[in-house]
Tab-separated table of C-alpha atoms and ligand atoms in Angstrom:
chain	number	residue	atom	x	y	z
A	1	MET	CA	4.211	-2.082	35.832
A	2	SER	CA	3.040	-0.331	38.956
A	3	GLY	CA	-0.397	1.193	38.901
A	4	ARG	CA	-2.605	1.679	35.815
A	5	LEU	CA	-1.325	2.475	32.463
A	6	ARG	CA	-2.078	6.133	31.694
A	7	VAL	CA	-3.528	6.429	28.105
A	8	ALA	CA	-4.263	9.429	25.948
A	9	THR	CA	-6.141	9.653	22.770
A	10	VAL	CA	-5.727	12.694	20.565
A	11	TRP	CA	-7.708	13.860	17.326
A	12	LEU	CA	-5.693	15.558	14.808
A	13	ASP	CA	-6.887	15.852	10.965
A	14	GLY	CA	-9.151	12.665	11.123
A	15	CYS	CA	-12.728	11.897	10.780
A	16	SER	CA	-13.002	10.381	14.315
A	17	GLY	CA	-13.501	6.971	12.798
A	18	CYS	CA	-10.219	5.633	14.642
A	19	HIS	CA	-11.965	6.736	17.829
A	20	MET	CA	-14.976	5.038	17.090
A	21	SER	CA	-12.865	1.953	16.547
A	22	PHE	CA	-11.457	2.446	19.897
A	23	LEU	CA	-14.773	2.390	21.287
A	24	ASP	CA	-15.787	-0.631	19.182
A	25	MET	CA	-13.416	-2.590	21.396
A	26	ASP	CA	-16.703	-3.035	23.399
A	27	GLU	CA	-16.440	-5.614	26.243
A	28	LEU	CA	-12.656	-5.967	25.492
A	29	LEU	CA	-12.476	-2.390	26.628
A	30	LEU	CA	-14.157	-3.178	29.898
A	31	GLU	CA	-11.804	-5.997	30.276
A	32	LEU	CA	-8.772	-3.738	30.093
A	33	ALA	CA	-10.378	-0.946	31.902
A	34	PRO	CA	-9.204	-1.934	35.497
A	35	ARG	CA	-5.633	-1.588	33.970
A	36	LEU	CA	-6.001	1.466	32.263
A	37	GLU	CA	-6.710	4.979	33.013
A	38	LEU	CA	-7.979	7.393	30.237
A	39	ALA	CA	-5.913	10.319	31.218
A	40	TYR	CA	-6.904	12.677	28.104
A	41	SER	CA	-9.101	12.135	25.209
A	42	PRO	CA	-11.910	13.686	23.215
A	43	LEU	CA	-14.079	11.035	25.089
A	44	VAL	CA	-13.310	12.509	28.405
A	45	ASP	CA	-13.728	15.938	29.870
A	46	ARG	CA	-10.123	17.204	30.344
A	47	LYS	CA	-9.056	20.430	28.582
A	48	GLU	CA	-5.177	20.316	29.213
A	49	PHE	CA	-2.929	17.506	28.117
A	50	PRO	CA	-1.346	16.012	31.386
A	51	ASP	CA	2.042	16.100	32.463
A	52	ARG	CA	2.951	12.489	32.012
A	53	VAL	CA	1.057	9.680	30.122
A	54	ASP	CA	2.378	6.205	29.318
A	55	LEU	CA	0.914	5.923	25.974
A	56	ALA	CA	-0.648	8.317	23.441
A	57	LEU	CA	-2.852	7.074	20.394
A	58	LEU	CA	-2.979	9.794	17.860
A	59	GLU	CA	-5.670	9.829	15.174
A	60	GLY	CA	-5.412	11.789	11.861
A	61	ALA	CA	-2.733	13.495	9.632
A	62	VAL	CA	-0.852	16.653	10.561
A	63	SER	CA	-2.465	19.313	8.533
A	64	THR	CA	-2.398	22.676	10.351
A	65	PRO	CA	0.120	24.384	12.497
A	66	GLU	CA	-2.280	23.586	15.401
A	67	ASP	CA	-1.921	19.895	14.625
A	68	GLU	CA	1.638	20.283	14.445
A	69	ALA	CA	1.999	21.949	17.898
A	70	LYS	CA	-0.501	19.426	19.490
A	71	ALA	CA	1.677	16.551	18.079
A	72	ARG	CA	4.730	18.027	19.685
A	73	LEU	CA	3.102	18.632	22.829
A	74	VAL	CA	1.830	14.994	23.103
A	75	ARG	CA	5.417	13.684	22.248
A	76	ALA	CA	7.106	15.726	25.121
A	77	HIS	CA	4.708	14.303	27.633
A	78	SER	CA	4.208	10.850	26.538
A	79	ARG	CA	6.403	7.527	27.027
A	80	LEU	CA	5.027	5.929	23.874
A	81	VAL	CA	3.420	7.513	20.777
A	82	VAL	CA	1.145	5.352	18.513
A	83	ALA	CA	0.168	6.582	14.924
A	84	LEU	CA	-3.619	5.316	15.018
A	85	GLY	CA	-5.094	4.568	11.491
A	86	ASP	CA	-4.066	5.356	7.883
A	87	CYS	CA	-4.350	9.071	8.230
A	88	ALA	CA	-1.875	9.200	11.063
A	89	CYS	CA	0.344	6.348	9.379
A	90	GLN	CA	0.519	7.770	5.663
A	91	GLY	CA	-1.703	10.779	5.278
A	92	ASN	CA	-4.557	8.966	3.672
A	93	VAL	CA	-7.645	10.997	2.925
A	94	PRO	CA	-6.504	14.335	4.159
A	95	ALA	CA	-3.257	14.032	2.037
A	96	LEU	CA	-5.540	13.691	-1.110
A	97	ARG	CA	-5.113	17.332	-1.208
A	98	ASN	CA	-1.220	17.293	-1.194
A	99	ARG	CA	-0.958	17.190	-5.081
A	100	LEU	CA	-3.433	20.170	-5.343
A	101	ASP	CA	-2.870	23.895	-4.855
A	102	ASN	CA	-3.868	24.952	-1.372
A	103	GLU	CA	-4.948	28.474	-2.435
A	104	GLN	CA	-7.195	27.262	-5.239
A	105	LEU	CA	-8.548	24.539	-3.117
A	106	LEU	CA	-9.664	27.150	-0.365
A	107	ASP	CA	-10.838	29.487	-2.959
A	108	LEU	CA	-12.943	26.758	-4.683
A	109	VAL	CA	-14.521	25.324	-1.504
A	110	TYR	CA	-15.161	28.452	0.682
A	111	ARG	CA	-15.549	31.423	-1.808
A	112	GLN	CA	-16.878	29.916	-5.193
A	113	GLN	CA	-18.980	27.106	-3.628
A	114	ALA	CA	-20.200	28.763	-0.555
A	115	ASP	CA	-23.844	28.643	0.244
A	116	GLY	CA	-24.057	31.713	2.272
A	117	PRO	CA	-21.746	34.760	2.316
A	118	ALA	CA	-18.243	33.593	1.231
A	119	ALA	CA	-15.809	33.060	4.047
A	120	ALA	CA	-12.213	34.320	3.701
A	121	PRO	CA	-10.023	31.792	4.924
A	122	PRO	CA	-8.009	31.429	7.027
A	123	ASP	CA	-10.109	32.826	9.713
A	124	ARG	CA	-11.352	31.873	13.165
A	125	ASN	CA	-13.029	28.758	11.816
A	126	VAL	CA	-10.816	27.727	9.057
A	127	PRO	CA	-7.224	27.349	10.214
A	128	PRO	CA	-4.158	28.001	7.929
A	129	LEU	CA	-2.998	24.714	6.228
A	130	LEU	CA	0.321	23.428	6.101
A	131	THR	CA	1.608	22.844	2.483
A	132	HIS	CA	0.981	19.235	2.946
A	133	SER	CA	-1.014	16.879	5.263
A	134	LEU	CA	1.802	14.780	6.874
A	135	PRO	CA	1.831	11.376	8.368
A	136	LEU	CA	2.671	11.835	12.020
A	137	HIS	CA	6.236	10.257	11.869
A	138	ARG	CA	7.233	13.391	9.661
A	139	VAL	CA	6.610	15.688	12.598
A	140	ILE	CA	7.482	13.559	15.715
A	141	ALA	CA	8.964	10.171	16.491
A	142	VAL	CA	6.519	7.482	16.371
A	143	ASP	CA	6.937	4.251	18.470
A	144	LEU	CA	3.999	1.992	16.791
A	145	PHE	CA	2.103	2.427	13.519
A	146	LEU	CA	-1.463	0.862	13.707
A	147	PRO	CA	-2.607	1.159	10.022
A	148	GLY	CA	-6.325	0.738	8.819
A	149	CYS	CA	-9.003	3.051	7.973
A	150	PRO	CA	-10.009	2.534	10.666
A	151	PRO	CA	-7.623	0.187	12.267
A	152	PRO	CA	-9.686	-2.957	13.552
A	153	PRO	CA	-10.445	-2.780	17.302
A	154	ALA	CA	-8.448	-6.127	17.491
A	155	ALA	CA	-5.318	-4.238	16.495
A	156	ILE	CA	-5.831	-1.609	19.256
A	157	VAL	CA	-6.441	-4.235	21.938
A	158	ARG	CA	-3.259	-6.131	20.615
A	159	ALA	CA	-1.325	-2.987	21.145
A	160	LEU	CA	-2.710	-2.150	24.547
A	161	THR	CA	-2.067	-5.618	25.776
A	162	ALA	CA	1.522	-5.546	24.450
A	163	VAL	CA	2.332	-2.351	26.272
A	164	LEU	CA	0.585	-3.631	29.483
A	165	ASP	CA	2.581	-6.794	29.261
A	166	GLY	CA	5.980	-5.160	28.347
A	167	GLU	CA	6.127	-6.764	24.833
A	168	THR	CA	8.408	-5.294	22.094
A	169	LEU	CA	6.165	-3.407	19.962
A	170	SER	CA	8.104	-3.725	16.802
A	171	GLU	CA	6.882	-7.411	16.574
A	172	LEU	CA	3.427	-6.619	16.309
A	173	PRO	CA	1.862	-7.778	12.927
A	174	THR	CA	0.068	-5.255	10.780
A	175	LEU	CA	-3.590	-6.353	10.464
A	176	LYS	CA	-5.108	-4.134	7.913
A	177	PHE	CA	-4.721	-1.153	5.496
A	178	GLY	CA	-7.569	0.943	4.120
B	1	MET	CA	8.723	-24.590	-20.234
B	2	SER	CA	10.353	-27.836	-20.641
B	3	GLY	CA	12.517	-30.101	-22.989
B	4	GLY	CA	15.734	-29.180	-21.465
B	5	ARG	CA	18.043	-31.139	-19.290
B	6	VAL	CA	17.026	-32.336	-15.962
B	7	ILE	CA	19.084	-30.699	-13.132
B	8	THR	CA	19.026	-30.675	-9.285
B	9	LEU	CA	19.314	-27.649	-7.180
B	10	GLN	CA	18.640	-26.720	-3.617
B	11	ILE	CA	16.011	-24.016	-2.594
B	12	ASP	CA	15.842	-23.138	0.993
B	13	GLY	CA	17.898	-26.392	1.790
B	14	ARG	CA	15.466	-28.605	-0.182
B	15	ASP	CA	16.511	-30.647	-3.015
B	16	CYS	CA	14.363	-30.031	-6.077
B	17	GLY	CA	14.460	-31.513	-9.490
B	18	ALA	CA	13.885	-28.980	-12.409
B	19	ASP	CA	14.176	-28.579	-16.103
B	20	GLU	CA	17.050	-26.241	-16.948
B	21	ASN	CA	14.509	-24.080	-18.963
B	22	GLN	CA	12.321	-23.409	-16.179
B	23	THR	CA	12.737	-20.283	-13.850
B	24	ILE	CA	13.722	-20.531	-10.120
B	25	LEU	CA	10.320	-19.104	-9.541
B	26	GLU	CA	8.478	-21.923	-11.302
B	27	VAL	CA	10.456	-24.506	-9.440
B	28	ALA	CA	9.848	-23.064	-6.201
B	29	GLN	CA	6.129	-22.880	-6.916
B	30	GLU	CA	6.207	-26.447	-7.923
B	31	ASN	CA	7.757	-27.527	-4.721
B	32	GLY	CA	5.418	-25.307	-2.522
B	33	ILE	CA	8.043	-22.658	-1.789
B	34	PHE	CA	6.628	-19.137	-1.595
B	35	ILE	CA	8.470	-16.360	-3.315
B	36	PRO	CA	6.572	-13.000	-3.403
B	37	THR	CA	5.956	-11.444	-6.828
B	38	LEU	CA	4.286	-8.560	-8.243
B	39	CYS	CA	4.961	-7.897	-11.985
B	40	HIS	CA	5.054	-11.619	-12.692
B	41	LEU	CA	1.827	-13.254	-13.547
B	42	ASN	CA	1.673	-17.053	-14.545
B	43	GLY	CA	0.548	-17.070	-18.380
B	44	LEU	CA	2.449	-13.870	-19.312
B	45	HIS	CA	6.026	-13.561	-20.291
B	46	PRO	CA	8.122	-12.678	-17.191
B	47	VAL	CA	10.004	-9.553	-17.600
B	48	GLY	CA	11.833	-9.111	-14.163
B	49	GLY	CA	10.821	-5.594	-13.798
B	50	CYS	CA	9.680	-5.165	-10.174
B	51	ARG	CA	12.361	-7.192	-8.399
B	52	ILE	CA	10.250	-8.123	-5.565
B	53	CYS	CA	10.891	-11.911	-6.328
B	54	MET	CA	14.677	-11.464	-5.826
B	55	VAL	CA	16.377	-14.416	-4.142
B	56	GLU	CA	19.971	-15.123	-2.990
B	57	VAL	CA	22.159	-17.481	-5.053
B	58	GLU	CA	25.192	-18.833	-3.440
B	59	GLY	CA	28.216	-17.298	-5.129
B	60	ALA	CA	26.207	-14.570	-6.968
B	61	PRO	CA	27.337	-11.049	-6.141
B	62	ARG	CA	23.821	-9.668	-5.589
B	63	PRO	CA	20.299	-10.965	-5.401
B	64	LEU	CA	18.780	-12.207	-8.617
B	65	PRO	CA	15.050	-11.973	-9.733
B	66	ALA	CA	13.594	-15.454	-9.429
B	67	CYS	CA	11.060	-14.970	-12.339
B	68	VAL	CA	13.678	-14.706	-15.024
B	69	THR	CA	16.576	-16.665	-13.549
B	70	HIS	CA	17.142	-20.154	-14.672
B	71	PRO	CA	18.258	-22.786	-12.341
B	72	ALA	CA	21.781	-24.468	-12.841
B	73	GLU	CA	22.988	-27.900	-11.574
B	74	GLY	CA	24.011	-27.602	-7.932
B	75	MET	CA	22.620	-24.240	-7.519
B	76	ARG	CA	22.000	-23.253	-3.786
B	77	VAL	CA	19.167	-20.633	-3.603
B	78	THR	CA	17.609	-18.872	-0.477
B	79	THR	CA	14.266	-17.192	-0.849
B	80	ASP	CA	13.924	-15.446	2.626
B	81	THR	CA	16.497	-13.751	4.590
B	82	PRO	CA	16.534	-10.532	6.760
B	83	GLU	CA	18.455	-8.648	4.000
B	84	LEU	CA	15.966	-9.911	1.308
B	85	ARG	CA	13.068	-8.845	3.120
B	86	ARG	CA	14.657	-5.404	3.907
B	87	ARG	CA	15.309	-4.943	0.165
B	88	ARG	CA	11.750	-6.120	-0.740
B	89	ARG	CA	10.447	-3.597	1.619
B	90	LEU	CA	12.504	-0.847	0.315
B	91	ILE	CA	11.363	-1.439	-3.226
B	92	LEU	CA	7.767	-1.516	-2.067
B	93	GLU	CA	8.291	1.683	-0.218
B	94	LEU	CA	9.613	3.306	-3.397
B	95	MET	CA	6.639	2.106	-5.458
B	96	LEU	CA	4.257	3.604	-2.808
B	97	ALA	CA	6.017	6.785	-2.282
B	98	GLU	CA	6.175	7.508	-6.170
B	99	GLY	CA	2.584	7.091	-6.702
B	100	ASN	CA	-0.527	8.176	-4.757
B	101	HIS	CA	-2.064	5.219	-2.936
B	102	VAL	CA	-5.017	5.971	-0.697
B	103	CYS	CA	-6.356	2.258	-0.027
B	104	ALA	CA	-9.296	3.898	1.838
B	105	VAL	CA	-11.027	5.177	-1.147
B	106	CYS	CA	-9.607	2.726	-3.751
B	107	VAL	CA	-11.815	0.335	-5.792
B	108	VAL	CA	-9.665	-2.814	-5.088
B	109	ASN	CA	-9.247	-2.158	-1.306
B	110	GLY	CA	-9.034	-5.325	0.390
B	111	HIS	CA	-8.318	-7.144	-2.949
B	112	CYS	CA	-4.982	-5.510	-3.952
B	113	GLU	CA	-1.883	-7.401	-4.634
B	114	LEU	CA	0.179	-4.412	-3.736
B	115	GLN	CA	-1.594	-3.841	-0.430
B	116	GLU	CA	-1.305	-7.648	0.309
B	117	LEU	CA	2.462	-7.292	-0.370
B	118	ALA	CA	2.800	-4.489	2.105
B	119	LEU	CA	0.821	-6.398	4.686
B	120	GLN	CA	3.179	-9.338	4.264
B	121	LEU	CA	6.337	-7.268	4.418
B	122	GLY	CA	5.181	-5.109	7.289
B	123	VAL	CA	5.259	-1.767	5.347
B	124	ASP	CA	2.997	0.093	7.921
B	125	HIS	CA	4.529	3.548	6.974
B	126	LEU	CA	7.045	5.131	4.400
B	127	GLU	CA	10.370	6.013	5.734
B	128	ILE	CA	11.060	7.568	2.266
B	129	PRO	CA	8.886	10.762	1.983
B	130	ALA	CA	5.811	10.478	-0.397
B	131	LEU	CA	6.309	12.574	-3.588
B	132	TYR	CA	2.467	13.105	-4.085
B	133	PRO	CA	3.129	13.417	-8.037
B	134	ARG	CA	0.262	14.795	-10.280
B	135	ARG	CA	-0.646	11.777	-12.531
B	136	GLU	CA	-3.373	11.768	-15.059
B	137	VAL	CA	-6.671	9.799	-14.796
B	138	ASP	CA	-8.159	8.487	-17.999
B	139	ALA	CA	-11.906	8.000	-17.747
B	140	SER	CA	-12.559	8.209	-21.456
B	141	HIS	CA	-13.333	4.621	-22.018
B	142	PRO	CA	-17.166	3.739	-21.668
B	143	ARG	CA	-16.659	0.720	-19.565
B	144	PHE	CA	-13.263	0.963	-17.867
B	145	GLY	CA	-10.868	3.490	-16.342
B	146	LEU	CA	-7.283	4.084	-15.631
B	147	ASP	CA	-5.966	5.913	-12.507
B	148	ARG	CA	-2.244	6.260	-13.017
B	149	ASN	CA	-1.942	7.388	-9.419
B	150	ARG	CA	-2.143	3.762	-8.447
B	151	CYS	CA	-0.158	2.287	-11.307
B	152	VAL	CA	3.281	0.437	-10.368
B	153	LEU	CA	4.296	0.167	-14.016
B	154	CYS	CA	4.212	-3.644	-13.753
B	155	THR	CA	3.428	-3.914	-17.438
B	156	ARG	CA	1.114	-6.695	-16.974
B	157	CYS	CA	-1.505	-4.778	-18.847
B	158	VAL	CA	0.913	-4.220	-21.789
B	159	ARG	CA	1.753	-7.934	-21.885
B	160	VAL	CA	-1.772	-9.332	-21.715
B	161	CYS	CA	-3.003	-7.054	-24.364
B	162	GLY	CA	-0.073	-7.708	-26.677
B	163	GLU	CA	0.415	-11.445	-25.923
B	164	ILE	CA	-2.957	-12.757	-25.285
B	165	GLU	CA	-5.488	-10.526	-26.733
B	166	GLY	CA	-3.233	-9.448	-29.727
B	167	ALA	CA	-4.203	-5.877	-29.536
B	168	HIS	CA	-1.317	-4.117	-28.125
B	169	THR	CA	-3.180	-1.046	-27.171
B	170	TRP	CA	-0.966	-0.527	-23.972
B	171	ASP	CA	2.640	0.721	-23.797
B	172	VAL	CA	5.110	2.622	-21.478
B	173	MET	CA	5.948	6.086	-22.404
B	174	GLY	CA	8.740	8.348	-20.626
B	175	ARG	CA	11.384	7.450	-18.253
B	176	GLY	CA	11.932	7.469	-14.534
B	177	LEU	CA	9.408	9.343	-12.702
B	178	LYS	CA	7.699	10.470	-15.882
B	179	ALA	CA	6.985	6.966	-17.115
B	180	ALA	CA	3.365	6.238	-17.819
B	181	ILE	CA	1.106	3.833	-19.355
B	182	ILE	CA	-0.323	5.175	-22.510
B	183	SER	CA	-3.007	3.640	-24.988
B	184	ASP	CA	-2.226	3.607	-28.718
B	185	LEU	CA	-0.098	6.663	-29.540
B	186	ASN	CA	-0.955	8.446	-26.557
B	187	GLN	CA	-4.557	9.011	-27.201
B	188	PRO	CA	-7.409	8.819	-24.667
B	189	TRP	CA	-8.250	5.079	-24.030
B	190	GLY	CA	-11.652	5.677	-25.373
B	191	GLU	CA	-10.431	6.742	-28.757
B	192	ALA	CA	-7.864	3.991	-29.013
B	193	GLU	CA	-8.687	2.093	-32.069
B	194	SER	CA	-6.922	-1.006	-31.424
B	195	CYS	CA	-8.655	-1.666	-27.933
B	196	THR	CA	-11.319	-4.409	-28.240
B	197	ALA	CA	-12.713	-3.746	-24.810
B	198	CYS	CA	-12.057	-7.255	-23.716
B	199	GLY	CA	-11.189	-6.122	-20.097
B	200	LYS	CA	-8.202	-8.481	-19.817
B	201	CYS	CA	-5.830	-5.800	-18.791
B	202	VAL	CA	-8.357	-4.613	-16.041
B	203	GLN	CA	-8.393	-8.177	-14.703
B	204	VAL	CA	-4.688	-8.668	-14.591
B	205	CYS	CA	-3.692	-5.124	-12.990
B	206	PRO	CA	-2.569	-5.922	-9.540
B	207	THR	CA	-3.654	-2.600	-8.139
B	208	GLY	CA	-6.739	-0.283	-8.631
B	209	ALA	CA	-5.245	1.496	-11.597
B	210	LEU	CA	-7.286	-0.262	-14.091
B	211	PHE	CA	-10.755	-0.668	-13.040
B	212	GLU	CA	-14.155	-1.350	-14.115
B	213	LYS	CA	-16.495	1.760	-13.937
B	214	GLY	CA	-19.325	1.887	-11.494
B	215	LYS	CA	-17.466	-0.060	-8.868
B	216	ALA	CA	-17.206	1.863	-5.415
B	217	THR	CA	-14.476	1.520	-2.739
B	218	GLY	CA	-13.469	-2.126	-2.176
B	219	GLU	CA	-16.047	-3.548	-4.728
B	220	MET	CA	-13.578	-4.618	-7.450
B	221	VAL	CA	-12.296	-8.087	-7.403
B	222	LYS	CA	-9.773	-9.126	-10.128
B	223	ARG	CA	-10.355	-12.382	-11.985
B	224	HIS	CA	-7.389	-13.723	-13.806
B	225	LEU	CA	-7.629	-17.416	-13.426
B	226	HIS	CA	-8.527	-17.751	-17.188
B	227	LEU	CA	-4.866	-16.712	-18.079
B	228	PRO	CA	-3.137	-20.069	-17.570
B	229	LEU	CA	-5.906	-21.758	-19.461
B	230	LEU	CA	-5.668	-19.345	-22.413
B	231	THR	CA	-1.827	-19.802	-22.646
B	232	ALA	CA	-2.117	-23.419	-22.649
B	233	MET	CA	-4.747	-23.650	-25.176
B	234	ARG	CA	-2.612	-21.258	-27.533
B	235	LYS	CA	0.526	-23.401	-27.000
B	236	GLU	CA	-1.409	-26.489	-27.962
B	237	GLU	CA	-2.643	-24.917	-30.990
B	238	GLU	CA	0.812	-23.766	-31.802
B	239	GLU	CA	2.310	-27.321	-31.593
B	240	ARG	CA	-0.404	-28.874	-33.657
C	1	SF4	S1	-7.748	6.554	9.411
C	1	SF4	FE1	-9.783	6.450	8.357
C	1	SF4	S2	-11.200	6.302	10.236
C	1	SF4	FE2	-9.066	7.005	10.974
C	1	SF4	S3	-9.349	9.159	11.040
C	1	SF4	FE3	-8.487	8.695	8.999
C	1	SF4	S4	-10.248	8.574	7.639
C	1	SF4	FE4	-11.027	8.343	9.842
C	2	SF4	S1	-3.961	0.089	-5.532
C	2	SF4	FE1	-3.840	-1.171	-3.764
C	2	SF4	S2	-2.157	-0.098	-2.623
C	2	SF4	FE2	-2.862	1.375	-4.064
C	2	SF4	S3	-4.464	2.451	-3.082
C	2	SF4	FE3	-5.484	0.968	-3.967
C	2	SF4	S4	-5.796	-0.767	-2.547
C	2	SF4	FE4	-4.202	0.596	-1.811
C	3	SF4	S1	-2.103	-0.151	-15.117
C	3	SF4	FE1	-2.001	-1.889	-13.732
C	3	SF4	S2	-1.379	-3.620	-15.086
C	3	SF4	FE2	-0.863	-1.874	-16.081
C	3	SF4	S3	1.346	-1.235	-15.543
C	3	SF4	FE3	0.015	-0.163	-14.174
C	3	SF4	S4	-0.185	-1.391	-12.316
C	3	SF4	FE4	0.537	-2.710	-14.049
C	4	FES	S1	8.043	-10.637	-9.929
C	4	FES	FE1	10.122	-11.095	-10.525
C	4	FES	S2	10.849	-9.186	-11.076
C	4	FES	FE2	8.660	-8.738	-10.558
């Protein structure tokens, strides 16, 4: 591969735990750093998704139209897309709401149990919800699944190294769920 | 089981001696050959329900469940092929898709037989869209709970309660997607008069469906090593 691998990390409906796991690669991250360029991420200060990245790691389920649009944008500009963590792989905690009624849920949380003045979602702060919180591959094509809540840093290192070394991603073992 | 004719068969190319009353699974286990299982548990009568243990038998038109199939003279069995793995993965996906499995908030996270199988078979996502069914949780028992969202209907609880404890509190009600584990005549578990609160069902349940109250995420570890011992003792008594 010529030049450094352009990597993006994206935060959809997740708790940021998967990003913490990314940082938990610790000194391994430093070792990989000369071969990587973090082109877009909540961890760096860049507002627009770049034109072209090699590898995008997406954390979180797809829960809102905004998540959906973001996922599609990332897919269009990325060579490889990784579902990072249980939320992106299978819905996980955000998808716990899937067997409840959205209207009742919003009413309970934002009106009946509101501390201050009751909000009226959806509004500026509470986005409209998709009927279900979906795993990433229900919305866009995914090249690699890295389950775990969060996925162990070793799994992320393994995936990054495999891409850098041009290995087949489908051969990578699953390390953890939950 | 024993007392039958002694026969020879091949499992994964290895010659194995067996009693004709044994199952292919037992013979494989005796010879250190691993076949994945889910509904089966040594010490309980096999029911062949989950089909995870299926193997290929030369000449048979379709794979057969190893836990309920008896060996025959000259049989050639294969336990691991890409096609078997594909089928096992599909079964597992169907099980996961028709329940609500959220390992991150599950009492047995890290100690779950279903999760372990998914890891072994590489089920890292579901090709089949999940159904997100609304299944009932029964928390009426003072010491234990039943979360049907994590139940795979293996009937281990039904069998251990009927065969070992002799109480027969559990049964399966309904068919297909509506099938559910019930206690007594579909009363809340806490009101089921037949339950002796022995906890055997909780220990043999392969998932987090049956659990001890007061355990947090990942804290519940199942112990069912007592089972083969109990069945051996019972058999000895019967033979006396
Ligand atoms: S997978 Fe777990 S750690 Fe990652 S975003 Fe979801 S809840 Fe957080
Ligand atoms: S029962 Fe097993 S597979 Fe299901 S949620 Fe719990 S840990 Fe995960
Ligand atoms: S409750 Fe547990 S042991 Fe009983 S059928 Fe369901 S998964 Fe099997
Ligand atoms: S283990 Fe044989 S059918 Fe379930």
